[in-house]
Amino acid sequence: MSAENEIVPPPGAAHRFAVVGMGATGVGVFVALVRSLVAGGRAAGAEVHIFETKERLGAGVAYSTPHDCHLLNMRASTMSVHPDDPDHFVRWLSAHPGAGPAVESEYVPRRLFAEYLQEFFEEALVEARQCGIKVRTHKSVVSDCREDARGVHLIAGLDHFVFGRVFLCLGDLPSTAYLEFTKLPTYVHSMWQGAGLETIAPDATVGILGTSLTAVDALLQLRGAGHRGAITCFSRRRALPKVQGPSVRYTLRHVTEENLGRLTDGFTRQLEFAEVAELFRRELEDGLGLAIDWKRVLARPAETFTHTLARDVERAERGQTLWYSILDATSEIVPLVWRTMSAGARASFMTEHLSIWSMFRHCMPLDNARRLLGMATDGAFTVASELSAVSYDEEDAVFQVSAGGTTHRVRWLVNATGTGFALDCSDSSLIQNMLMRGDITPHPLGGIDVDFDSLRVLRRDGSHSARAHYIGPLTRGVHFYTNSFETNLANAHSAVAAALN
Ligand SMILES: Cc1cc2nc3c(=O)[nH]c(=O)nc-3n(C[C@H](O)[C@H](O)[C@H](O)COP(=O)(O)OP(=O)(O)OC[C@H]3O[C@@H](n4cnc5c(N)ncnc54)[C@H](O)[C@@H]3O)c2cc1C
């Protein structure tokens, strides 16, 4: 065993655990921890401390939205809190009196998932207490986390705690694009924090930066609120996400662990981008039973966005979306694929191909796509691509957005470009303090660098922390598919297993 793995149990702290952040990932960690302590006969006398700033435990950022138009972008069958019981959430929905007609749909409002998570969390809380685990909840911000021979020290408000293990589940960082506008009253930096879209006057012109799922959420929320002013979505490269049709069970033939092992000579060498692309090409062409015209798929469509959307909706209605089921089937293997890729291959994917991957992989549920098509045909919004510059005209109090050679002037601007990954831009003092001391290291592709299996954080000196784990969207550079609950839940289980071994 290497020196970095040698854990000297700190007196009194070895049986004390902390979970910082109680969004979906924090719930996954907490439940895995309670179950593992109970199963391992280590429950009696153990302590679990939960730190969360929000009143509501278990909802986090993504699922706190009260709006029914904000749907889960994953089928209910992929959102189970029990990795070995995929129908658990679907059964919960059927038995849940508040779910209403949502149970009929595979894509339910995100607020229902928050209720489900909370119930699951509360069940685990009861089980913990019955089995002798002391659980304490602190409604406070953790501002520092430092490790020494005594354990991991957390500072929360004026309190100082020492733990044997700490699981940091801090969630996404807000976008780091367009920070220069954050002081302007007609700019919405994040839809999920503060007043969001609620203060936008119904007749105001609105510009939405981005065309991904967050932009779709913004459009549908504005429509639901009776917005009448013109709305324009601006994109740099890609148009709206594709549309998901009915789910088909698909078994992978090419993107398999066996093939990855063979190509990498038993995982002893790393793959270049072209080798991985070839595996996916074969999977898709073989699965669909046709040769794909990749030039056409990857090219910017010549037709209008409404035309493309109408065609995508029609294909989804006819069930001609097997390509999505094939991509969906890669969820579990994708972190391993990512792990086998060379640093250059990953970087090239992030800069050159992420936007097209996201357009197909993170696509719209059909219900929302139909609503959006209704809005587009009514002329309620339009899409402008080749976004090149955004500025603010103080005299007229309007934003000027240059896209495709035209300058658009809009009263309100909404940032829907997604979440940020630049740690140095984060306003979290916890992240800043750990970063400054070198207790965490930025991953070259953004976010936090961790050990793939145990999720122990990587220090600046190249060693992994013995007792601090980071789980959640910020480990994207290591695990890639961390913007899904499925991956974060799997990682929560891996981190707990590593901690209790
Ligand atoms: C709008 C949106 C929609 C999404 N939809 C889906 C979907 O449909 N399906 C899917 O699989 N994935 C979806 N995702 C991805 C989603 O991010 C993950 O699935 C998962 O929910 C992330 O949860 P989390 O707990 O890691 O982060 P969060 O939900 O962000 O929770 C982190 C928590 O940590 C707390 N916290 C942070 N810092 C501190 C601190 N210093 N001290 C104390 N507490 C702190 C925060 O208050 C917060 O509650 C979506 C993401 C977004 C942004």
mmCIF file of C-alpha atoms in Angstrom, residues 267-475:
data_model
loop_
_atom_site.group_PDB
_atom_site.id
_atom_site.type_symbol
_atom_site.label_atom_id
_atom_site.label_comp_id
_atom_site.label_asym_id
_atom_site.label_seq_id
_atom_site.Cartn_x
_atom_site.Cartn_y
_atom_site.Cartn_z
ATOM 1 C CA PHE A 267 -6.200 -1.385 -20.866
ATOM 2 C CA THR A 268 -2.454 -0.809 -21.154
ATOM 3 C CA ARG A 269 -2.636 1.955 -23.790
ATOM 4 C CA GLN A 270 -4.963 4.875 -24.424
ATOM 5 C CA LEU A 271 -7.230 5.400 -27.404
ATOM 6 C CA GLU A 272 -7.119 8.270 -29.844
ATOM 7 C CA PHE A 273 -10.271 10.120 -30.813
ATOM 8 C CA ALA A 274 -10.528 8.448 -34.254
ATOM 9 C CA GLU A 275 -10.514 4.970 -32.641
ATOM 10 C CA VAL A 276 -13.362 5.848 -30.290
ATOM 11 C CA ALA A 277 -15.308 7.586 -33.056
ATOM 12 C CA GLU A 278 -14.955 4.440 -35.174
ATOM 13 C CA LEU A 279 -16.460 2.293 -32.369
ATOM 14 C CA PHE A 280 -19.463 4.611 -32.129
ATOM 15 C CA ARG A 281 -19.798 4.788 -35.922
ATOM 16 C CA ARG A 282 -19.975 0.998 -36.141
ATOM 17 C CA GLU A 283 -22.409 0.807 -33.225
ATOM 18 C CA LEU A 284 -24.786 3.300 -34.826
ATOM 19 C CA GLU A 285 -24.566 2.025 -38.400
ATOM 20 C CA ASP A 286 -24.836 -1.615 -37.356
ATOM 21 C CA GLY A 287 -27.710 -0.867 -34.959
ATOM 22 C CA LEU A 288 -29.618 1.186 -37.513
ATOM 23 C CA GLY A 289 -28.754 -1.193 -40.352
ATOM 24 C CA LEU A 290 -27.629 1.567 -42.721
ATOM 25 C CA ALA A 291 -24.612 3.605 -43.752
ATOM 26 C CA ILE A 292 -24.923 7.068 -42.212
ATOM 27 C CA ASP A 293 -24.183 10.142 -44.313
ATOM 28 C CA TRP A 294 -22.032 11.753 -41.572
ATOM 29 C CA LYS A 295 -21.309 14.885 -43.591
ATOM 30 C CA ARG A 296 -25.027 15.615 -43.726
ATOM 31 C CA VAL A 297 -25.598 14.792 -40.037
ATOM 32 C CA LEU A 298 -22.726 17.007 -38.900
ATOM 33 C CA ALA A 299 -23.426 19.901 -41.284
ATOM 34 C CA ARG A 300 -25.413 22.934 -40.221
ATOM 35 C CA PRO A 301 -28.963 22.445 -41.601
ATOM 36 C CA ALA A 302 -29.787 24.625 -44.605
ATOM 37 C CA GLU A 303 -33.508 24.731 -43.728
ATOM 38 C CA THR A 304 -35.144 26.900 -41.032
ATOM 39 C CA PHE A 305 -35.062 25.778 -37.395
ATOM 40 C CA THR A 306 -38.876 25.406 -37.429
ATOM 41 C CA HIS A 307 -38.602 23.052 -40.379
ATOM 42 C CA THR A 308 -35.940 20.952 -38.620
ATOM 43 C CA LEU A 309 -37.960 20.891 -35.403
ATOM 44 C CA ALA A 310 -41.141 19.857 -37.247
ATOM 45 C CA ARG A 311 -39.244 17.012 -38.942
ATOM 46 C CA ASP A 312 -37.636 15.884 -35.673
ATOM 47 C CA VAL A 313 -41.048 15.848 -33.939
ATOM 48 C CA GLU A 314 -42.537 13.826 -36.804
ATOM 49 C CA ARG A 315 -39.694 11.283 -36.670
ATOM 50 C CA ALA A 316 -40.057 10.917 -32.904
ATOM 51 C CA GLU A 317 -43.826 10.418 -33.288
ATOM 52 C CA ARG A 318 -43.188 7.699 -35.868
ATOM 53 C CA GLY A 319 -40.654 6.022 -33.578
ATOM 54 C CA GLN A 320 -37.765 6.714 -35.982
ATOM 55 C CA THR A 321 -35.326 7.525 -33.164
ATOM 56 C CA LEU A 322 -33.526 4.235 -32.625
ATOM 57 C CA TRP A 323 -30.290 6.276 -32.775
ATOM 58 C CA TYR A 324 -31.283 7.754 -29.393
ATOM 59 C CA SER A 325 -31.841 4.337 -27.814
ATOM 60 C CA ILE A 326 -28.376 3.324 -29.053
ATOM 61 C CA LEU A 327 -26.750 6.422 -27.527
ATOM 62 C CA ASP A 328 -28.789 5.943 -24.358
ATOM 63 C CA ALA A 329 -27.522 2.367 -24.042
ATOM 64 C CA THR A 330 -23.957 3.720 -23.814
ATOM 65 C CA SER A 331 -24.620 5.551 -20.499
ATOM 66 C CA GLU A 332 -23.019 2.925 -18.301
ATOM 67 C CA ILE A 333 -19.976 2.294 -20.489
ATOM 68 C CA VAL A 334 -19.241 5.932 -21.357
ATOM 69 C CA PRO A 335 -17.236 6.697 -18.177
ATOM 70 C CA LEU A 336 -14.983 3.711 -19.019
ATOM 71 C CA VAL A 337 -14.682 4.835 -22.670
ATOM 72 C CA TRP A 338 -13.693 8.276 -21.392
ATOM 73 C CA ARG A 339 -11.118 6.726 -19.074
ATOM 74 C CA THR A 340 -9.464 4.853 -21.963
ATOM 75 C CA MET A 341 -9.111 7.992 -24.107
ATOM 76 C CA SER A 342 -5.806 9.887 -24.283
ATOM 77 C CA ALA A 343 -5.675 13.401 -22.814
ATOM 78 C CA GLY A 344 -5.454 14.816 -26.361
ATOM 79 C CA ALA A 345 -8.489 12.796 -27.487
ATOM 80 C CA ARG A 346 -10.577 14.055 -24.549
ATOM 81 C CA ALA A 347 -9.516 17.661 -25.107
ATOM 82 C CA SER A 348 -10.323 17.434 -28.802
ATOM 83 C CA PHE A 349 -13.740 15.966 -28.014
ATOM 84 C CA MET A 350 -14.501 18.808 -25.578
ATOM 85 C CA THR A 351 -13.546 21.566 -27.988
ATOM 86 C CA GLU A 352 -14.657 20.080 -31.317
ATOM 87 C CA HIS A 353 -17.451 17.614 -30.699
ATOM 88 C CA LEU A 354 -19.200 18.245 -27.366
ATOM 89 C CA SER A 355 -21.852 20.514 -28.861
ATOM 90 C CA ILE A 356 -22.978 17.985 -31.486
ATOM 91 C CA TRP A 357 -22.844 15.148 -28.938
ATOM 92 C CA SER A 358 -25.031 17.177 -26.543
ATOM 93 C CA MET A 359 -27.485 18.034 -29.325
ATOM 94 C CA PHE A 360 -28.150 14.320 -29.921
ATOM 95 C CA ARG A 361 -27.454 12.870 -26.459
ATOM 96 C CA HIS A 362 -29.276 15.492 -24.350
ATOM 97 C CA CYS A 363 -32.348 15.854 -26.454
ATOM 98 C CA MET A 364 -35.913 16.989 -25.768
ATOM 99 C CA PRO A 365 -38.765 14.864 -24.520
ATOM 100 C CA LEU A 366 -41.435 14.713 -27.250
ATOM 101 C CA ASP A 367 -44.080 16.549 -25.146
ATOM 102 C CA ASN A 368 -41.831 19.578 -24.771
ATOM 103 C CA ALA A 369 -40.763 19.440 -28.412
ATOM 104 C CA ARG A 370 -44.422 19.589 -29.503
ATOM 105 C CA ARG A 371 -45.009 22.629 -27.252
ATOM 106 C CA LEU A 372 -41.922 24.283 -28.651
ATOM 107 C CA LEU A 373 -43.022 23.603 -32.218
ATOM 108 C CA GLY A 374 -46.380 25.238 -31.392
ATOM 109 C CA MET A 375 -44.501 28.307 -30.135
ATOM 110 C CA ALA A 376 -42.225 28.389 -33.191
ATOM 111 C CA THR A 377 -45.118 28.155 -35.672
ATOM 112 C CA ASP A 378 -46.966 30.921 -33.781
ATOM 113 C CA GLY A 379 -43.847 33.082 -34.196
ATOM 114 C CA ALA A 380 -43.393 33.289 -30.412
ATOM 115 C CA PHE A 381 -39.644 32.800 -30.734
ATOM 116 C CA THR A 382 -36.914 32.535 -33.303
ATOM 117 C CA VAL A 383 -33.367 31.150 -33.362
ATOM 118 C CA ALA A 384 -30.326 33.096 -34.578
ATOM 119 C CA SER A 385 -27.026 31.251 -35.017
ATOM 120 C CA GLU A 386 -23.389 32.353 -35.378
ATOM 121 C CA LEU A 387 -23.536 34.413 -32.203
ATOM 122 C CA SER A 388 -20.384 36.534 -32.185
ATOM 123 C CA ALA A 389 -20.706 39.391 -29.643
ATOM 124 C CA VAL A 390 -22.911 40.709 -26.843
ATOM 125 C CA SER A 391 -22.783 44.228 -25.404
ATOM 126 C CA TYR A 392 -24.982 46.566 -23.378
ATOM 127 C CA ASP A 393 -26.182 49.958 -24.613
ATOM 128 C CA GLU A 394 -26.513 51.985 -21.405
ATOM 129 C CA GLU A 395 -28.266 54.920 -23.019
ATOM 130 C CA ASP A 396 -31.193 52.836 -24.310
ATOM 131 C CA ALA A 397 -30.862 50.137 -21.620
ATOM 132 C CA VAL A 398 -30.839 47.321 -24.189
ATOM 133 C CA PHE A 399 -28.503 44.441 -24.967
ATOM 134 C CA GLN A 400 -27.028 44.255 -28.459
ATOM 135 C CA VAL A 401 -26.458 40.739 -29.680
ATOM 136 C CA SER A 402 -24.586 40.151 -32.953
ATOM 137 C CA ALA A 403 -25.438 36.904 -34.681
ATOM 138 C CA GLY A 404 -25.116 35.842 -38.332
ATOM 139 C CA GLY A 405 -24.266 39.366 -39.468
ATOM 140 C CA THR A 406 -27.319 40.989 -37.788
ATOM 141 C CA THR A 407 -27.410 43.010 -34.563
ATOM 142 C CA HIS A 408 -30.441 42.234 -32.389
ATOM 143 C CA ARG A 409 -31.528 44.618 -29.629
ATOM 144 C CA VAL A 410 -33.314 43.039 -26.663
ATOM 145 C CA ARG A 411 -34.478 44.488 -23.337
ATOM 146 C CA TRP A 412 -33.849 41.349 -21.260
ATOM 147 C CA LEU A 413 -31.036 38.853 -21.587
ATOM 148 C CA VAL A 414 -31.133 35.318 -20.145
ATOM 149 C CA ASN A 415 -27.976 33.247 -19.843
ATOM 150 C CA ALA A 416 -28.876 29.669 -20.756
ATOM 151 C CA THR A 417 -25.366 28.569 -21.709
ATOM 152 C CA GLY A 418 -25.262 25.914 -18.999
ATOM 153 C CA THR A 419 -23.072 25.453 -15.981
ATOM 154 C CA GLY A 420 -19.484 26.518 -15.413
ATOM 155 C CA PHE A 421 -16.403 24.396 -14.763
ATOM 156 C CA ALA A 422 -13.727 27.030 -14.016
ATOM 157 C CA LEU A 423 -12.916 26.593 -10.319
ATOM 158 C CA ASP A 424 -11.004 29.852 -10.107
ATOM 159 C CA CYS A 425 -14.182 31.761 -11.069
ATOM 160 C CA SER A 426 -16.311 30.060 -8.415
ATOM 161 C CA ASP A 427 -17.703 32.266 -5.638
ATOM 162 C CA SER A 428 -17.620 29.317 -3.189
ATOM 163 C CA SER A 429 -15.160 30.105 -0.396
ATOM 164 C CA LEU A 430 -14.895 26.370 0.263
ATOM 165 C CA ILE A 431 -13.628 25.768 -3.280
ATOM 166 C CA GLN A 432 -11.400 28.870 -3.209
ATOM 167 C CA ASN A 433 -9.786 27.933 0.133
ATOM 168 C CA MET A 434 -9.111 24.345 -0.918
ATOM 169 C CA LEU A 435 -7.812 25.501 -4.296
ATOM 170 C CA MET A 436 -5.493 28.109 -2.775
ATOM 171 C CA ARG A 437 -3.866 25.569 -0.436
ATOM 172 C CA GLY A 438 -3.616 22.947 -3.182
ATOM 173 C CA ASP A 439 -6.016 20.580 -1.391
ATOM 174 C CA ILE A 440 -7.943 20.262 -4.664
ATOM 175 C CA THR A 441 -6.654 20.538 -8.217
ATOM 176 C CA PRO A 442 -8.485 21.790 -11.295
ATOM 177 C CA HIS A 443 -8.848 19.108 -13.947
ATOM 178 C CA PRO A 444 -7.302 20.202 -17.278
ATOM 179 C CA LEU A 445 -10.778 19.835 -18.861
ATOM 180 C CA GLY A 446 -12.497 21.839 -16.109
ATOM 181 C CA GLY A 447 -13.934 20.945 -12.728
ATOM 182 C CA ILE A 448 -12.149 18.989 -9.989
ATOM 183 C CA ASP A 449 -9.620 16.208 -10.469
ATOM 184 C CA VAL A 450 -10.357 13.033 -8.492
ATOM 185 C CA ASP A 451 -9.346 9.377 -8.459
ATOM 186 C CA PHE A 452 -11.664 7.593 -10.933
ATOM 187 C CA ASP A 453 -12.713 4.745 -8.596
ATOM 188 C CA SER A 454 -12.640 6.207 -5.073
ATOM 189 C CA LEU A 455 -13.385 9.861 -5.980
ATOM 190 C CA ARG A 456 -10.743 11.015 -3.503
ATOM 191 C CA VAL A 457 -9.665 14.531 -4.476
ATOM 192 C CA LEU A 458 -6.291 15.078 -6.129
ATOM 193 C CA ARG A 459 -3.965 17.492 -4.348
ATOM 194 C CA ARG A 460 -1.616 19.912 -6.051
ATOM 195 C CA ASP A 461 1.374 17.770 -4.969
ATOM 196 C CA GLY A 462 -0.005 14.852 -7.014
ATOM 197 C CA SER A 463 -1.218 12.741 -4.066
ATOM 198 C CA HIS A 464 -4.850 11.840 -3.444
ATOM 199 C CA SER A 465 -6.504 12.889 -0.208
ATOM 200 C CA ALA A 466 -6.989 9.959 2.163
ATOM 201 C CA ARG A 467 -10.331 11.160 3.501
ATOM 202 C CA ALA A 468 -11.973 13.783 1.287
ATOM 203 C CA HIS A 469 -14.089 12.668 -1.684
ATOM 204 C CA TYR A 470 -15.765 14.848 -4.322
ATOM 205 C CA ILE A 471 -18.870 13.519 -6.069
ATOM 206 C CA GLY A 472 -21.030 15.332 -8.639
ATOM 207 C CA PRO A 473 -21.080 17.271 -11.910
ATOM 208 C CA LEU A 474 -17.628 18.816 -11.348
ATOM 209 C CA THR A 475 -15.810 15.490 -11.905
#
